[in-house]
Amino acid sequence: MKTDTLKDQLRLTLRRDLWLVLGPSILLAIAAFAVAFYFIKPAPPKTLVVAAAQDEGGFNYFARRYRDILARHGVTLEIRPTQGSLTSLGMLTGDTAEADVAFVQSGSASGRPQAPNIVSLGGLTYIPLWVFYRGEPIEDVRELRGKRVAVGSPESGTRALALTLLKANAAEQSPTELLTLERDEALARLKQGELDAVFLVASAEAPFVRKLIAEPGIRLLSFARGEAYVRRFPYLSRHVLPRGVLNFEADLPARDVVLLAPTASLVARDSLHPALAYLLLSAASEVHGGAGILDRSGEFPAALEGDYPLSGEARRYYKSGPPLLQRYLPFWAANLVDRLWLMLVPIIAVVVPLGRAVPALVQWRIRSRIVRWYARLKEIELQLEENPGRKMLEDMLSRLDEAERAVNRIPMPLAYAENLYFFREHIDVVRRRVTRRLSGAPDESEALTQRVVVS
């Protein structure tokens, strides 16, 4: 019965020791994982919303291409049609933003307060400004003064660019008549002779551009001062549309034409998930990486800040390419590994060291129950050096017996029982010294000293 009681006591003691050591260790590990989890990026959403103008720069076509590419990676891209770049930008701002990314024309936000939460993912392609007109040949937009001119819808990047160029030449003032018309209506009225000129921003590959150049009575403006505009407005670039490049058989255009071109840009809210930013940049490389009439192969996408600063993901992408994991793993797998690798930090920094420290701490706690009794042995030995009297010596023996009984009652696992027996041996050493003093014989240390003196 007594043996069972000792066993129960031993189990309870060991359990208490384990919890006293493991408890703080577990709490420390939990805290480390909590800190790591705080910095882990949440999983990217499965749905992304893009704002794209329907009649501007081919943005609607680009959005459909991106949608097909993202669908291959399990991400749904919803296309929100807008009236122009300004509307698209507005959908990215505010607490109730309606879109995550948008296709916009560079220079659209020129002269307006810059939205602080919008970043650029880079330039995508050149989208030239086409100025079609009727009548005698002209060399610059300043010669449109006093004409009926369609400058695009109110929220379009086309209108913003047209007004910039017309104002630079003081050609927007009366008697010039500026009409804010949609593209199809403006082209129809130009063909019917109800308009003198139309400003359009569209890809050089757009079918309606080829048709309009071939339309009898309609001319395409070649910017004789194209270089001057580029110097004044850095978001524009000068390009030469070579003779015959649109139709060799019909020799269209019939001469080299100097065009001004803003750049189509992909912009996003700064809260866009990094994994989706890299996915969009990879899609941009697939859609815009080839050669076009004005674009050279590999020229786009490009690290062009335009109206907004490049995001951190875009800078890294243009410098080093897609992340290593996305090069070799499917999108979902790369994102999962990228999110979980941070959990290795607490494992390496906390759990592994604790795995080594916990057994040592448990051993220390068990041994400490015996080790603290060595203070009593040391105290008795120091008192022996002071030549105590018989009564003091008997008290020392009593204290040694008490220490031995107390240590024998300490619950001790068999793996550590040797510490108990070592202590009992040390008690016997001190007890023998005290007993010799009581009998009047010199103790071992004094006998050793005498032998050294005699020799």
Tab-separated table of C-alpha atoms in Angstrom:
chain	number	residue	atom	x	y	z
A	1	MET	CA	0.000	0.000	0.000
A	2	LYS	CA	2.802	2.343	0.899
A	3	THR	CA	4.580	1.466	-2.351
A	4	ASP	CA	1.474	2.387	-4.362
A	5	THR	CA	1.247	5.699	-2.540
A	6	LEU	CA	4.872	6.471	-3.386
A	7	LYS	CA	4.252	5.581	-7.020
A	8	ASP	CA	1.229	7.872	-7.174
A	9	GLN	CA	3.206	10.649	-5.565
A	10	LEU	CA	6.017	10.106	-8.040
A	11	ARG	CA	3.623	10.332	-10.990
A	12	LEU	CA	2.020	13.492	-9.657
A	13	THR	CA	5.411	15.093	-9.061
A	14	LEU	CA	6.695	14.213	-12.514
A	15	ARG	CA	3.483	15.475	-14.072
A	16	ARG	CA	3.800	18.758	-12.197
A	17	ASP	CA	7.444	19.094	-13.289
A	18	LEU	CA	6.557	18.439	-16.893
A	19	TRP	CA	3.794	21.043	-16.892
A	20	LEU	CA	5.950	23.605	-15.126
A	21	VAL	CA	8.496	23.215	-17.912
A	22	LEU	CA	6.213	22.467	-20.851
A	23	GLY	CA	3.614	25.128	-19.981
A	24	PRO	CA	5.834	28.172	-20.569
A	25	SER	CA	7.451	26.399	-23.526
A	26	ILE	CA	4.081	25.777	-25.172
A	27	LEU	CA	2.999	29.353	-24.527
A	28	LEU	CA	6.243	30.615	-26.058
A	29	ALA	CA	5.764	28.405	-29.119
A	30	ILE	CA	2.140	29.578	-29.481
A	31	ALA	CA	3.257	33.203	-29.232
A	32	ALA	CA	5.929	32.607	-31.899
A	33	PHE	CA	3.390	31.006	-34.239
A	34	ALA	CA	0.907	33.818	-33.568
A	35	VAL	CA	3.498	36.435	-34.501
A	36	ALA	CA	4.402	34.485	-37.652
A	37	PHE	CA	0.722	34.063	-38.530
A	38	TYR	CA	0.237	37.825	-38.170
A	39	PHE	CA	2.775	38.405	-40.938
A	40	ILE	CA	1.490	35.638	-43.211
A	41	LYS	CA	-0.343	37.055	-46.191
A	42	PRO	CA	-3.947	35.916	-46.444
A	43	ALA	CA	-4.911	33.709	-49.351
A	44	PRO	CA	-5.590	35.692	-52.529
A	45	PRO	CA	-9.240	36.127	-53.459
A	46	LYS	CA	-10.614	33.961	-56.240
A	47	THR	CA	-12.333	36.889	-57.941
A	48	LEU	CA	-10.788	40.054	-59.334
A	49	VAL	CA	-12.603	43.051	-60.829
A	50	VAL	CA	-11.089	45.057	-63.683
A	51	ALA	CA	-12.395	48.374	-65.002
A	52	ALA	CA	-12.003	48.801	-68.757
A	53	ALA	CA	-13.305	51.471	-71.113
A	54	GLN	CA	-15.358	50.019	-73.950
A	55	ASP	CA	-14.308	52.377	-76.769
A	56	GLU	CA	-10.827	53.380	-75.714
A	57	GLY	CA	-7.417	51.931	-76.495
A	58	GLY	CA	-8.585	48.371	-77.036
A	59	PHE	CA	-8.972	47.993	-73.275
A	60	ASN	CA	-12.047	45.802	-73.540
A	61	TYR	CA	-10.147	43.390	-75.808
A	62	PHE	CA	-7.213	43.303	-73.366
A	63	ALA	CA	-9.569	42.606	-70.464
A	64	ARG	CA	-11.046	39.588	-72.253
A	65	ARG	CA	-7.561	38.196	-72.940
A	66	TYR	CA	-6.595	38.630	-69.282
A	67	ARG	CA	-9.829	36.962	-68.198
A	68	ASP	CA	-9.018	33.845	-70.225
A	69	ILE	CA	-5.471	33.656	-68.837
A	70	LEU	CA	-6.498	34.119	-65.210
A	71	ALA	CA	-9.224	31.493	-65.626
A	72	ARG	CA	-6.505	28.931	-66.339
A	73	HIS	CA	-5.173	29.599	-62.837
A	74	GLY	CA	-8.535	29.383	-61.092
A	75	VAL	CA	-9.084	33.144	-60.778
A	76	THR	CA	-12.247	34.780	-62.102
A	77	LEU	CA	-11.775	38.198	-63.699
A	78	GLU	CA	-14.940	40.276	-63.791
A	79	ILE	CA	-14.950	43.053	-66.399
A	80	ARG	CA	-16.676	46.293	-65.431
A	81	PRO	CA	-17.250	48.471	-68.529
A	82	THR	CA	-16.659	52.200	-68.107
A	83	GLN	CA	-16.985	55.369	-70.159
A	84	GLY	CA	-13.249	56.072	-70.121
A	85	SER	CA	-9.992	56.129	-68.200
A	86	LEU	CA	-11.180	58.745	-65.732
A	87	THR	CA	-14.176	56.626	-64.780
A	88	SER	CA	-11.919	53.579	-64.467
A	89	LEU	CA	-9.597	55.451	-62.122
A	90	GLY	CA	-12.549	56.588	-60.038
A	91	MET	CA	-13.591	52.973	-59.534
A	92	LEU	CA	-10.281	52.283	-57.759
A	93	THR	CA	-10.523	55.076	-55.217
A	94	GLY	CA	-12.451	55.468	-52.002
A	95	ASP	CA	-13.526	53.031	-49.319
A	96	THR	CA	-16.234	51.614	-51.577
A	97	ALA	CA	-14.011	50.972	-54.588
A	98	GLU	CA	-15.773	48.980	-57.296
A	99	ALA	CA	-12.672	47.548	-58.981
A	100	ASP	CA	-9.287	46.115	-58.055
A	101	VAL	CA	-7.391	46.957	-61.252
A	102	ALA	CA	-8.003	49.095	-64.308
A	103	PHE	CA	-6.710	49.736	-67.800
A	104	VAL	CA	-6.034	53.425	-68.246
A	105	GLN	CA	-4.406	55.753	-70.705
A	106	SER	CA	-1.247	57.533	-69.545
A	107	GLY	CA	-1.771	61.220	-68.986
A	108	SER	CA	-5.485	60.822	-68.238
A	109	ALA	CA	-5.045	62.030	-64.665
A	110	SER	CA	-2.656	64.825	-65.619
A	111	GLY	CA	-3.540	68.019	-63.746
A	112	ARG	CA	-5.758	66.190	-61.267
A	113	PRO	CA	-4.976	65.332	-57.612
A	114	GLN	CA	-3.161	62.019	-57.500
A	115	ALA	CA	-5.009	59.238	-55.693
A	116	PRO	CA	-2.717	57.972	-52.905
A	117	ASN	CA	-3.953	54.388	-52.976
A	118	ILE	CA	-3.270	53.656	-56.665
A	119	VAL	CA	-0.087	52.044	-57.965
A	120	SER	CA	1.040	51.118	-61.446
A	121	LEU	CA	1.842	47.625	-62.666
A	122	GLY	CA	3.596	49.087	-65.699
A	123	GLY	CA	3.016	50.124	-69.294
A	124	LEU	CA	1.351	47.638	-71.651
A	125	THR	CA	1.449	49.005	-75.186
A	126	TYR	CA	1.388	52.160	-77.276
A	127	ILE	CA	-2.110	53.372	-78.120
A	128	PRO	CA	-1.729	56.102	-80.764
A	129	LEU	CA	-3.802	59.221	-81.062
A	130	TRP	CA	-5.558	59.284	-84.418
A	131	VAL	CA	-6.858	62.589	-85.735
A	132	PHE	CA	-9.035	62.024	-88.783
A	133	TYR	CA	-10.320	65.077	-90.610
A	134	ARG	CA	-11.968	66.263	-93.789
A	135	GLY	CA	-10.820	69.016	-96.143
A	136	GLU	CA	-7.408	70.292	-97.193
A	137	PRO	CA	-4.238	68.730	-95.738
A	138	ILE	CA	-3.120	70.142	-92.375
A	139	GLU	CA	0.021	69.544	-90.310
A	140	ASP	CA	-1.047	70.248	-86.737
A	141	VAL	CA	-4.042	70.475	-84.439
A	142	ARG	CA	-3.699	74.262	-84.322
A	143	GLU	CA	-5.194	74.285	-87.796
A	144	LEU	CA	-8.419	72.847	-86.366
A	145	ARG	CA	-9.238	76.214	-84.836
A	146	GLY	CA	-12.805	77.164	-85.697
A	147	LYS	CA	-13.735	73.603	-86.772
A	148	ARG	CA	-16.313	71.131	-85.504
A	149	VAL	CA	-14.247	68.595	-83.604
A	150	ALA	CA	-15.295	65.429	-81.742
A	151	VAL	CA	-13.007	64.935	-78.733
A	152	GLY	CA	-14.488	61.796	-77.148
A	153	SER	CA	-16.780	61.085	-74.233
A	154	PRO	CA	-16.537	63.266	-71.095
A	155	GLU	CA	-14.713	60.673	-68.941
A	156	SER	CA	-12.402	59.337	-71.624
A	157	GLY	CA	-8.643	59.622	-71.824
A	158	THR	CA	-9.172	60.619	-75.463
A	159	ARG	CA	-10.937	63.802	-74.455
A	160	ALA	CA	-8.296	64.598	-71.818
A	161	LEU	CA	-5.506	64.255	-74.398
A	162	ALA	CA	-7.413	66.130	-77.128
A	163	LEU	CA	-8.093	69.074	-74.820
A	164	THR	CA	-4.444	69.126	-73.712
A	165	LEU	CA	-3.195	69.429	-77.288
A	166	LEU	CA	-5.879	71.888	-78.373
A	167	LYS	CA	-5.316	74.113	-75.338
A	168	ALA	CA	-1.562	74.079	-75.918
A	169	ASN	CA	-2.342	75.644	-79.320
A	170	ALA	CA	-5.190	77.871	-78.095
A	171	ALA	CA	-7.386	75.989	-80.555
A	172	GLU	CA	-10.109	74.978	-78.107
A	173	GLN	CA	-11.637	78.447	-77.867
A	174	SER	CA	-14.559	79.792	-79.819
A	175	PRO	CA	-15.360	79.580	-82.668
A	176	THR	CA	-14.029	76.011	-82.352
A	177	GLU	CA	-16.923	73.673	-81.576
A	178	LEU	CA	-15.877	70.750	-79.339
A	179	LEU	CA	-18.325	67.842	-79.265
A	180	THR	CA	-18.262	65.078	-76.660
A	181	LEU	CA	-19.433	62.135	-78.729
A	182	GLU	CA	-18.972	58.373	-78.469
A	183	ARG	CA	-16.686	56.821	-81.056
A	184	ASP	CA	-19.305	55.224	-83.317
A	185	GLU	CA	-21.464	58.334	-83.459
A	186	ALA	CA	-18.474	60.575	-84.107
A	187	LEU	CA	-17.242	58.395	-86.999
A	188	ALA	CA	-20.688	58.239	-88.537
A	189	ARG	CA	-21.034	62.034	-88.443
A	190	LEU	CA	-17.506	62.479	-89.810
A	191	LYS	CA	-18.337	60.273	-92.791
A	192	GLN	CA	-21.559	62.214	-93.366
A	193	GLY	CA	-19.673	65.503	-93.350
A	194	GLU	CA	-21.283	66.765	-90.141
A	195	LEU	CA	-17.896	66.960	-88.412
A	196	ASP	CA	-14.553	68.357	-89.495
A	197	ALA	CA	-12.314	66.201	-87.296
A	198	VAL	CA	-12.376	63.366	-84.805
A	199	PHE	CA	-9.859	62.524	-82.064
A	200	LEU	CA	-9.517	58.796	-81.345
A	201	VAL	CA	-7.155	56.747	-79.178
A	202	ALA	CA	-6.897	53.166	-80.376
A	203	SER	CA	-4.454	50.398	-81.158
A	204	ALA	CA	-2.770	50.507	-84.552
A	205	GLU	CA	-4.215	47.047	-85.179
A	206	ALA	CA	-7.833	48.182	-84.599
A	207	PRO	CA	-10.003	47.210	-87.629
A	208	PHE	CA	-11.905	50.506	-87.686
A	209	VAL	CA	-8.605	52.405	-88.108
A	210	ARG	CA	-7.811	50.491	-91.303
A	211	LYS	CA	-11.310	51.101	-92.627
A	212	LEU	CA	-11.223	54.804	-91.822
A	213	ILE	CA	-7.862	55.362	-93.515
A	214	ALA	CA	-9.326	53.828	-96.671
A	215	GLU	CA	-12.471	56.005	-96.503
A	216	PRO	CA	-12.611	58.485	-99.396
A	217	GLY	CA	-12.483	62.148	-98.369
A	218	ILE	CA	-11.054	61.445	-94.915
A	219	ARG	CA	-7.422	62.205	-94.067
A	220	LEU	CA	-5.129	61.214	-91.208
A	221	LEU	CA	-3.202	63.980	-89.483
A	222	SER	CA	0.592	63.609	-89.399
A	223	PHE	CA	2.064	65.607	-86.500
A	224	ALA	CA	4.781	67.706	-88.102
A	225	ARG	CA	5.762	68.971	-84.622
A	226	GLY	CA	5.564	65.558	-83.004
A	227	GLU	CA	8.964	65.838	-81.329
A	228	ALA	CA	7.967	69.128	-79.723
A	229	TYR	CA	4.842	67.580	-78.187
A	230	VAL	CA	6.874	64.716	-76.757
A	231	ARG	CA	9.240	67.161	-75.070
A	232	ARG	CA	6.352	69.073	-73.525
A	233	PHE	CA	4.260	66.059	-72.516
A	234	PRO	CA	6.504	63.212	-71.305
A	235	TYR	CA	3.691	60.653	-71.214
A	236	LEU	CA	3.545	60.855	-75.026
A	237	SER	CA	5.899	59.189	-77.479
A	238	ARG	CA	6.515	59.865	-81.171
A	239	HIS	CA	6.086	57.115	-83.731
A	240	VAL	CA	6.178	56.887	-87.501
A	241	LEU	CA	3.500	54.802	-89.172
A	242	PRO	CA	5.319	53.612	-92.324
A	243	ARG	CA	3.752	53.943	-95.715
A	244	GLY	CA	1.708	50.887	-96.705
A	245	VAL	CA	2.049	49.124	-93.327
A	246	LEU	CA	-1.717	48.795	-92.841
A	247	ASN	CA	-2.465	47.510	-96.316
A	248	PHE	CA	0.314	46.776	-98.794
A	249	GLU	CA	-2.051	46.191	-101.691
A	250	ALA	CA	-3.929	49.465	-101.247
A	251	ASP	CA	-0.754	51.267	-100.072
A	252	LEU	CA	-2.328	52.483	-96.827
A	253	PRO	CA	-1.329	54.860	-95.524
A	254	ALA	CA	-0.119	56.451	-98.726
A	255	ARG	CA	2.752	58.195	-96.908
A	256	ASP	CA	4.687	58.023	-93.667
A	257	VAL	CA	2.560	59.413	-90.835
A	258	VAL	CA	3.905	60.817	-87.579
A	259	LEU	CA	1.731	59.795	-84.647
A	260	LEU	CA	1.686	60.713	-80.972
A	261	ALA	CA	0.966	57.850	-78.603
A	262	PRO	CA	0.173	57.675	-74.913
A	263	THR	CA	0.731	54.330	-73.234
A	264	ALA	CA	-1.871	51.894	-72.021
A	265	SER	CA	-1.149	51.203	-68.363
A	266	LEU	CA	-2.400	48.688	-65.855
A	267	VAL	CA	-3.038	50.292	-62.478
A	268	ALA	CA	-4.290	48.759	-59.251
A	269	ARG	CA	-5.248	49.536	-55.706
A	270	ASP	CA	-2.254	49.322	-53.389
A	271	SER	CA	-4.128	46.652	-51.401
A	272	LEU	CA	-4.024	44.209	-54.322
A	273	HIS	CA	-2.765	40.827	-53.132
A	274	PRO	CA	0.892	40.333	-54.181
A	275	ALA	CA	0.168	36.900	-55.669
A	276	LEU	CA	-2.508	38.397	-57.931
A	277	ALA	CA	-0.198	41.250	-58.889
A	278	TYR	CA	2.412	38.754	-60.100
A	279	LEU	CA	-0.294	36.770	-61.903
A	280	LEU	CA	-1.491	39.904	-63.706
A	281	LEU	CA	2.082	40.796	-64.666
A	282	SER	CA	2.587	37.310	-66.094
A	283	ALA	CA	-0.631	37.717	-68.074
A	284	ALA	CA	0.612	41.099	-69.308
A	285	SER	CA	3.803	39.466	-70.579
A	286	GLU	CA	1.752	36.893	-72.444
A	287	VAL	CA	-0.653	39.408	-73.977
A	288	HIS	CA	1.691	42.325	-74.708
A	289	GLY	CA	5.102	40.689	-75.073
A	290	GLY	CA	4.917	40.186	-78.827
A	291	ALA	CA	5.657	42.610	-81.645
A	292	GLY	CA	3.065	44.943	-83.115
A	293	ILE	CA	2.910	47.690	-85.703
A	294	LEU	CA	4.384	50.160	-83.223
A	295	ASP	CA	5.673	47.841	-80.476
A	296	ARG	CA	8.919	45.899	-80.679
A	297	SER	CA	9.017	42.325	-79.438
A	298	GLY	CA	9.724	42.234	-75.702
A	299	GLU	CA	9.282	45.996	-75.308
A	300	PHE	CA	6.158	45.524	-73.180
A	301	PRO	CA	5.113	45.203	-70.462
A	302	ALA	CA	7.579	47.798	-69.230
A	303	ALA	CA	8.484	49.482	-65.953
A	304	LEU	CA	6.851	52.797	-66.824
A	305	GLU	CA	5.490	54.681	-63.827
A	306	GLY	CA	3.389	57.165	-65.786
A	307	ASP	CA	0.935	58.979	-63.552
A	308	TYR	CA	1.386	56.569	-60.617
A	309	PRO	CA	4.399	54.940	-58.913
A	310	LEU	CA	5.271	51.343	-59.666
A	311	SER	CA	4.211	48.833	-57.039
A	312	GLY	CA	6.856	46.842	-55.194
A	313	GLU	CA	5.754	43.651	-56.960
A	314	ALA	CA	6.086	45.328	-60.361
A	315	ARG	CA	9.597	46.551	-59.580
A	316	ARG	CA	10.683	43.064	-58.553
A	317	TYR	CA	8.975	41.487	-61.562
A	318	TYR	CA	10.682	43.745	-64.089
A	319	LYS	CA	14.024	43.269	-62.357
A	320	SER	CA	13.985	39.524	-61.685
A	321	GLY	CA	10.961	38.066	-63.436
A	322	PRO	CA	8.158	36.124	-61.744
A	323	PRO	CA	8.762	34.695	-58.260
A	324	LEU	CA	10.698	31.432	-58.163
A	325	LEU	CA	7.739	29.389	-56.955
A	326	GLN	CA	5.434	30.657	-59.708
A	327	ARG	CA	7.975	29.616	-62.325
A	328	TYR	CA	7.798	25.939	-61.417
A	329	LEU	CA	4.536	25.412	-59.538
A	330	PRO	CA	0.869	25.978	-60.375
A	331	PHE	CA	-0.477	29.270	-59.081
A	332	TRP	CA	-2.413	27.727	-56.179
A	333	ALA	CA	0.536	25.571	-55.085
A	334	ALA	CA	3.035	28.436	-55.355
A	335	ASN	CA	0.782	30.658	-53.261
A	336	LEU	CA	0.266	27.954	-50.624
A	337	VAL	CA	3.998	27.310	-50.248
A	338	ASP	CA	4.723	31.033	-50.214
A	339	ARG	CA	2.290	31.532	-47.348
A	340	LEU	CA	3.402	28.549	-45.299
A	341	TRP	CA	7.168	28.907	-45.495
A	342	LEU	CA	6.990	31.658	-42.881
A	343	MET	CA	5.748	29.066	-40.406
A	344	LEU	CA	9.216	27.499	-40.575
A	345	VAL	CA	10.578	30.544	-38.748
A	346	PRO	CA	9.008	29.751	-35.343
A	347	ILE	CA	9.756	26.048	-35.850
A	348	ILE	CA	13.439	26.718	-36.435
A	349	ALA	CA	13.794	29.603	-34.007
A	350	VAL	CA	11.640	28.355	-31.126
A	351	VAL	CA	10.376	24.778	-31.377
A	352	VAL	CA	13.691	23.133	-32.245
A	353	PRO	CA	15.625	24.831	-29.387
A	354	LEU	CA	12.766	24.071	-27.000
A	355	GLY	CA	12.880	20.426	-28.056
A	356	ARG	CA	16.438	20.318	-26.781
A	357	ALA	CA	15.913	22.546	-23.751
A	358	VAL	CA	12.794	20.918	-22.268
A	359	PRO	CA	14.445	17.570	-21.334
A	360	ALA	CA	17.352	19.456	-19.804
A	361	LEU	CA	14.970	21.646	-17.793
A	362	VAL	CA	13.032	18.619	-16.552
A	363	GLN	CA	16.279	16.978	-15.486
A	364	TRP	CA	17.366	20.174	-13.756
A	365	ARG	CA	14.109	20.387	-11.794
A	366	ILE	CA	14.418	16.769	-10.627
A	367	ARG	CA	18.055	17.126	-9.638
A	368	SER	CA	17.431	20.496	-7.975
A	369	ARG	CA	15.387	18.740	-5.247
A	370	ILE	CA	18.529	16.948	-4.146
A	371	VAL	CA	21.065	19.615	-5.012
A	372	ARG	CA	19.594	22.131	-2.571
A	373	TRP	CA	20.322	19.700	0.308
A	374	TYR	CA	24.019	20.009	-0.439
A	375	ALA	CA	23.827	23.449	1.166
A	376	ARG	CA	23.147	21.721	4.509
A	377	LEU	CA	26.126	19.406	4.034
A	378	LYS	CA	28.353	22.365	3.231
A	379	GLU	CA	27.092	24.211	6.296
A	380	ILE	CA	27.968	21.246	8.575
A	381	GLU	CA	31.426	20.912	7.025
A	382	LEU	CA	32.128	24.605	7.599
A	383	GLN	CA	31.054	24.224	11.248
A	384	LEU	CA	33.454	21.276	11.635
A	385	GLU	CA	36.296	23.619	10.802
A	386	GLU	CA	35.419	25.666	13.928
A	387	ASN	CA	36.156	22.742	16.387
A	388	PRO	CA	32.591	22.467	17.738
A	389	GLY	CA	31.780	20.857	21.072
A	390	ARG	CA	30.135	17.521	21.673
A	391	LYS	CA	26.647	18.937	21.829
A	392	MET	CA	27.120	20.669	18.491
A	393	LEU	CA	28.519	17.468	16.977
A	394	GLU	CA	25.488	15.486	18.120
A	395	ASP	CA	23.257	18.155	16.613
A	396	MET	CA	25.137	17.785	13.327
A	397	LEU	CA	24.486	14.034	13.318
A	398	SER	CA	20.823	14.714	14.001
A	399	ARG	CA	20.658	17.146	11.082
A	400	LEU	CA	22.406	14.657	8.795
A	401	ASP	CA	19.892	11.956	9.715
A	402	GLU	CA	17.039	14.390	9.090
A	403	ALA	CA	18.490	15.351	5.675
A	404	GLU	CA	18.851	11.681	4.719
A	405	ARG	CA	15.251	10.913	5.685
A	406	ALA	CA	13.971	13.956	3.807
A	407	VAL	CA	15.897	13.080	0.660
A	408	ASN	CA	14.698	9.483	0.788
A	409	ARG	CA	11.106	10.796	0.666
A	410	ILE	CA	11.772	12.785	-2.545
A	411	PRO	CA	9.914	11.175	-5.526
A	412	MET	CA	12.653	10.203	-7.923
A	413	PRO	CA	12.301	8.474	-11.326
A	414	LEU	CA	14.524	5.437	-11.737
A	415	ALA	CA	16.445	7.225	-14.508
A	416	TYR	CA	17.625	9.776	-11.956
A	417	ALA	CA	17.898	7.515	-8.883
A	418	GLU	CA	21.680	7.593	-9.067
A	419	ASN	CA	21.575	11.225	-7.892
A	420	LEU	CA	19.817	10.065	-4.721
A	421	TYR	CA	22.444	7.444	-3.949
A	422	PHE	CA	25.276	9.836	-4.680
A	423	PHE	CA	23.855	12.224	-2.084
A	424	ARG	CA	23.531	9.452	0.496
A	425	GLU	CA	27.182	8.564	-0.061
A	426	HIS	CA	28.134	12.188	0.519
A	427	ILE	CA	26.062	12.225	3.730
A	428	ASP	CA	28.018	9.189	4.907
A	429	VAL	CA	31.311	10.985	4.225
A	430	VAL	CA	30.292	13.941	6.423
A	431	ARG	CA	28.757	11.617	9.040
A	432	ARG	CA	32.049	9.715	9.356
A	433	ARG	CA	33.894	12.976	9.972
A	434	VAL	CA	31.454	13.992	12.691
A	435	THR	CA	31.585	10.521	14.287
A	436	ARG	CA	35.409	10.619	14.424
A	437	ARG	CA	35.240	13.983	16.178
A	438	LEU	CA	32.854	12.526	18.758
A	439	SER	CA	35.198	9.557	19.359
A	440	GLY	CA	38.213	11.845	19.674
A	441	ALA	CA	39.936	10.401	16.604
A	442	PRO	CA	41.164	12.769	13.931
A	443	ASP	CA	38.940	12.957	10.861
A	444	GLU	CA	40.181	12.004	7.424
A	445	SER	CA	41.357	15.512	6.472
A	446	GLU	CA	43.389	15.866	9.712
A	447	ALA	CA	44.900	12.365	9.340
A	448	LEU	CA	45.913	13.228	5.788
A	449	THR	CA	47.564	16.417	7.017
A	450	GLN	CA	49.527	14.526	9.688
A	451	ARG	CA	50.724	11.961	7.146
A	452	VAL	CA	51.976	14.743	4.902
A	453	VAL	CA	53.858	16.400	7.823
A	454	VAL	CA	55.504	13.114	8.905
A	455	SER	CA	56.640	12.318	5.403
